GROMACS .gro file of N, CA and C in nm:
model
  225
    1UNK      N    1   1.916  -0.593  -0.809
    1UNK     CA    2   1.832  -0.675  -0.822
    1UNK      C    3   1.684  -0.678  -0.692
    2UNK      N    4   1.567  -0.624  -0.664
    2UNK     CA    5   1.589  -0.593  -0.546
    2UNK      C    6   1.535  -0.752  -0.503
    3UNK      N    7   1.499  -0.722  -0.339
    3UNK     CA    8   1.416  -0.903  -0.293
    3UNK      C    9   1.314  -0.858  -0.270
    4UNK      N   10   1.242  -0.989  -0.308
    4UNK     CA   11   1.051  -1.009  -0.315
    4UNK      C   12   1.081  -1.116  -0.148
    5UNK      N   13   0.994  -1.002  -0.122
    5UNK     CA   14   0.970  -1.116   0.010
    5UNK      C   15   0.875  -1.162  -0.002
    6UNK      N   16   0.864  -1.349   0.062
    6UNK     CA   17   0.786  -1.486   0.078
    6UNK      C   18   0.603  -1.399   0.052
    7UNK      N   19   0.663  -1.423   0.207
    7UNK     CA   20   0.522  -1.282   0.292
    7UNK      C   21   0.484  -1.270   0.239
    8UNK      N   22   0.283  -1.172   0.176
    8UNK     CA   23   0.275  -1.111   0.130
    8UNK      C   24   0.360  -1.083  -0.012
    9UNK      N   25   0.372  -1.186  -0.122
    9UNK     CA   26   0.493  -1.050  -0.199
    9UNK      C   27   0.346  -0.997  -0.273
   10UNK      N   28   0.192  -1.124  -0.332
   10UNK     CA   29   0.166  -1.025  -0.443
   10UNK      C   30   0.161  -0.874  -0.354
   11UNK      N   31   0.100  -0.840  -0.238
   11UNK     CA   32   0.036  -0.667  -0.153
   11UNK      C   33   0.194  -0.604  -0.206
   12UNK      N   34   0.314  -0.697  -0.211
   12UNK     CA   35   0.433  -0.612  -0.246
   12UNK      C   36   0.443  -0.550  -0.396
   13UNK      N   37   0.411  -0.636  -0.437
   13UNK     CA   38   0.477  -0.628  -0.606
   13UNK      C   39   0.316  -0.549  -0.637
   14UNK      N   40   0.211  -0.526  -0.541
   14UNK     CA   41   0.158  -0.430  -0.627
   14UNK      C   42   0.122  -0.364  -0.544
   15UNK      N   43   0.209  -0.276  -0.505
   15UNK     CA   44   0.202  -0.145  -0.484
   15UNK      C   45   0.390  -0.046  -0.578
   16UNK      N   46   0.458  -0.234  -0.569
   16UNK     CA   47   0.621  -0.106  -0.685
   16UNK      C   48   0.567  -0.089  -0.776
   17UNK      N   49   0.449  -0.202  -0.857
   17UNK     CA   50   0.369  -0.181  -0.962
   17UNK      C   51   0.290  -0.050  -0.973
   18UNK      N   52   0.210  -0.005  -0.874
   18UNK     CA   53   0.165   0.129  -0.882
   18UNK      C   54   0.272   0.221  -0.821
   19UNK      N   55   0.346   0.211  -0.770
   19UNK     CA   56   0.460   0.328  -0.749
   19UNK      C   57   0.454   0.415  -0.652
   20UNK      N   58   0.382   0.282  -0.519
   20UNK     CA   59   0.328   0.358  -0.385
   20UNK      C   60   0.435   0.321  -0.287
   21UNK      N   61   0.424   0.340  -0.156
   21UNK     CA   62   0.513   0.367  -0.102
   21UNK      C   63   0.383   0.351   0.033
   22UNK      N   64   0.452   0.292   0.141
   22UNK     CA   65   0.452   0.262   0.307
   22UNK      C   66   0.308   0.397   0.324
   23UNK      N   67   0.376   0.512   0.311
   23UNK     CA   68   0.334   0.622   0.315
   23UNK      C   69   0.194   0.694   0.271
   24UNK      N   70   0.214   0.560   0.110
   24UNK     CA   71   0.052   0.647   0.123
   24UNK      C   72   0.076   0.542   0.061
   25UNK      N   73   0.013   0.410   0.156
   25UNK     CA   74  -0.122   0.359   0.231
   25UNK      C   75  -0.159   0.419   0.365
   26UNK      N   76  -0.021   0.401   0.412
   26UNK     CA   77  -0.077   0.478   0.613
   26UNK      C   78  -0.197   0.499   0.620
   27UNK      N   79  -0.273   0.607   0.592
   27UNK     CA   80  -0.406   0.688   0.609
   27UNK      C   81  -0.444   0.613   0.561
   28UNK      N   82  -0.546   0.441   0.529
   28UNK     CA   83  -0.613   0.434   0.507
   28UNK      C   84  -0.556   0.264   0.429
   29UNK      N   85  -0.482   0.257   0.580
   29UNK     CA   86  -0.500   0.122   0.722
   29UNK      C   87  -0.525   0.211   0.838
   30UNK      N   88  -0.641   0.096   0.873
   30UNK     CA   89  -0.722   0.149   1.028
   30UNK      C   90  -0.601   0.165   1.177
   31UNK      N   91  -0.581   0.169   1.259
   31UNK     CA   92  -0.499   0.207   1.353
   31UNK      C   93  -0.351   0.244   1.333
   32UNK      N   94  -0.318   0.308   1.245
   32UNK     CA   95  -0.251   0.275   1.195
   32UNK      C   96  -0.126   0.373   1.266
   33UNK      N   97  -0.007   0.450   1.317
   33UNK     CA   98  -0.009   0.557   1.289
   33UNK      C   99   0.173   0.585   1.223
   34UNK      N  100   0.198   0.510   1.198
   34UNK     CA  101   0.353   0.469   1.143
   34UNK      C  102   0.370   0.308   1.092
   35UNK      N  103   0.478   0.413   0.957
   35UNK     CA  104   0.504   0.297   0.847
   35UNK      C  105   0.542   0.188   0.942
   36UNK      N  106   0.636   0.184   0.994
   36UNK     CA  107   0.695   0.065   1.099
   36UNK      C  108   0.604  -0.016   1.149
   37UNK      N  109   0.488   0.043   1.132
   37UNK     CA  110   0.399  -0.125   1.191
   37UNK      C  111   0.347  -0.178   1.096
   38UNK      N  112   0.363  -0.109   0.859
   38UNK     CA  113   0.247  -0.235   0.818
   38UNK      C  114   0.414  -0.244   0.794
   39UNK      N  115   0.558  -0.197   0.759
   39UNK     CA  116   0.640  -0.303   0.720
   39UNK      C  117   0.708  -0.462   0.844
   40UNK      N  118   0.661  -0.444   0.957
   40UNK     CA  119   0.728  -0.461   1.083
   40UNK      C  120   0.528  -0.639   1.059
   41UNK      N  121   0.372  -0.612   0.996
   41UNK     CA  122   0.304  -0.685   1.006
   41UNK      C  123   0.343  -0.745   0.794
   42UNK      N  124   0.377  -0.689   0.733
   42UNK     CA  125   0.362  -0.750   0.599
   42UNK      C  126   0.512  -0.850   0.569
   43UNK      N  127   0.564  -0.868   0.671
   43UNK     CA  128   0.751  -0.901   0.761
   43UNK      C  129   0.642  -1.103   0.751
   44UNK      N  130   0.549  -1.052   0.799
   44UNK     CA  131   0.384  -1.199   0.885
   44UNK      C  132   0.373  -1.208   0.751
   45UNK      N  133   0.264  -1.361   0.704
   45UNK     CA  134   0.171  -1.375   0.680
   45UNK      C  135   0.050  -1.302   0.727
   46UNK      N  136  -0.010  -1.302   0.668
   46UNK     CA  137  -0.156  -1.242   0.667
   46UNK      C  138  -0.248  -1.362   0.607
   47UNK      N  139  -0.366  -1.343   0.722
   47UNK     CA  140  -0.509  -1.364   0.723
   47UNK      C  141  -0.567  -1.273   0.511
   48UNK      N  142  -0.631  -1.301   0.526
   48UNK     CA  143  -0.793  -1.293   0.350
   48UNK      C  144  -0.794  -1.185   0.387
   49UNK      N  145  -0.878  -1.100   0.508
   49UNK     CA  146  -0.942  -1.030   0.577
   49UNK      C  147  -0.838  -0.925   0.592
   50UNK      N  148  -0.725  -0.922   0.644
   50UNK     CA  149  -0.608  -0.878   0.645
   50UNK      C  150  -0.523  -0.794   0.512
   51UNK      N  151  -0.563  -0.904   0.398
   51UNK     CA  152  -0.476  -0.841   0.239
   51UNK      C  153  -0.626  -0.771   0.184
   52UNK      N  154  -0.722  -0.857   0.228
   52UNK     CA  155  -0.837  -0.693   0.138
   52UNK      C  156  -0.844  -0.614   0.213
   53UNK      N  157  -0.771  -0.591   0.324
   53UNK     CA  158  -0.750  -0.449   0.358
   53UNK      C  159  -0.638  -0.344   0.305
   54UNK      N  160  -0.546  -0.416   0.317
   54UNK     CA  161  -0.418  -0.374   0.236
   54UNK      C  162  -0.451  -0.350   0.087
   55UNK      N  163  -0.492  -0.414  -0.002
   55UNK     CA  164  -0.529  -0.440  -0.185
   55UNK      C  165  -0.657  -0.353  -0.182
   56UNK      N  166  -0.734  -0.301  -0.018
   56UNK     CA  167  -0.818  -0.143   0.003
   56UNK      C  168  -0.759  -0.004  -0.040
   57UNK      N  169  -0.686  -0.053   0.052
   57UNK     CA  170  -0.584   0.097   0.089
   57UNK      C  171  -0.508   0.054  -0.062
   58UNK      N  172  -0.423  -0.004  -0.108
   58UNK     CA  173  -0.373   0.062  -0.224
   58UNK      C  174  -0.456   0.068  -0.330
   59UNK      N  175  -0.556   0.080  -0.422
   59UNK     CA  176  -0.670   0.092  -0.437
   59UNK      C  177  -0.719   0.251  -0.410
   60UNK      N  178  -0.721   0.285  -0.234
   60UNK     CA  179  -0.772   0.431  -0.210
   60UNK      C  180  -0.634   0.524  -0.261
   61UNK      N  181  -0.504   0.432  -0.198
   61UNK     CA  182  -0.408   0.568  -0.286
   61UNK      C  183  -0.371   0.569  -0.333
   62UNK      N  184  -0.464   0.451  -0.471
   62UNK     CA  185  -0.439   0.475  -0.661
   62UNK      C  186  -0.455   0.605  -0.685
   63UNK      N  187  -0.583   0.595  -0.654
   63UNK     CA  188  -0.755   0.659  -0.671
   63UNK      C  189  -0.709   0.796  -0.603
   64UNK      N  190  -0.631   0.781  -0.502
   64UNK     CA  191  -0.629   0.903  -0.462
   64UNK      C  192  -0.461   1.023  -0.553
   65UNK      N  193  -0.383   0.929  -0.609
   65UNK     CA  194  -0.284   0.978  -0.651
   65UNK      C  195  -0.273   1.061  -0.812
   66UNK      N  196  -0.390   0.924  -0.888
   66UNK     CA  197  -0.464   0.909  -1.010
   66UNK      C  198  -0.503   1.100  -0.941
   67UNK      N  199  -0.606   1.127  -0.825
   67UNK     CA  200  -0.736   1.249  -0.852
   67UNK      C  201  -0.635   1.409  -0.862
   68UNK      N  202  -0.547   1.383  -0.743
   68UNK     CA  203  -0.370   1.498  -0.791
   68UNK      C  204  -0.314   1.508  -0.891
   69UNK      N  205  -0.308   1.335  -0.981
   69UNK     CA  206  -0.216   1.455  -1.034
   69UNK      C  207  -0.327   1.529  -1.169
   70UNK      N  208  -0.453   1.442  -1.202
   70UNK     CA  209  -0.535   1.492  -1.300
   70UNK      C  210  -0.544   1.612  -1.292
   71UNK      N  211  -0.657   1.658  -1.118
   71UNK     CA  212  -0.584   1.824  -1.130
   71UNK      C  213  -0.489   1.886  -1.132
   72UNK      N  214  -0.349   1.860  -1.121
   72UNK     CA  215  -0.272   1.933  -1.179
   72UNK      C  216  -0.241   1.966  -1.284
   73UNK      N  217  -0.235   1.883  -1.374
   73UNK     CA  218  -0.220   1.823  -1.528
   73UNK      C  219  -0.399   1.898  -1.587
   74UNK      N  220  -0.514   1.901  -1.535
   74UNK     CA  221  -0.631   1.952  -1.570
   74UNK      C  222  -0.620   2.162  -1.566
   75UNK      N  223  -0.524   2.191  -1.499
   75UNK     CA  224  -0.561   2.295  -1.487
   75UNK      C  225  -0.472   2.431  -1.528
   0.00000   0.00000   0.00000
């Protein structure tokens, strides 16, 4: 059984639901160069503004993955 952390569980659940990893969203999180920073930040409660950054990064990563899959299967 997977552990759901209380802090930022909505973001973690969305990542899991979309089958995304921290590596997938890393390029869309400003000023972060390693996934450890994401892990550290998600271990603490986020401000509403920072949550928006993560949700936007998830949206962009999801779109990137969809575009890649669409390109592969439409060839």
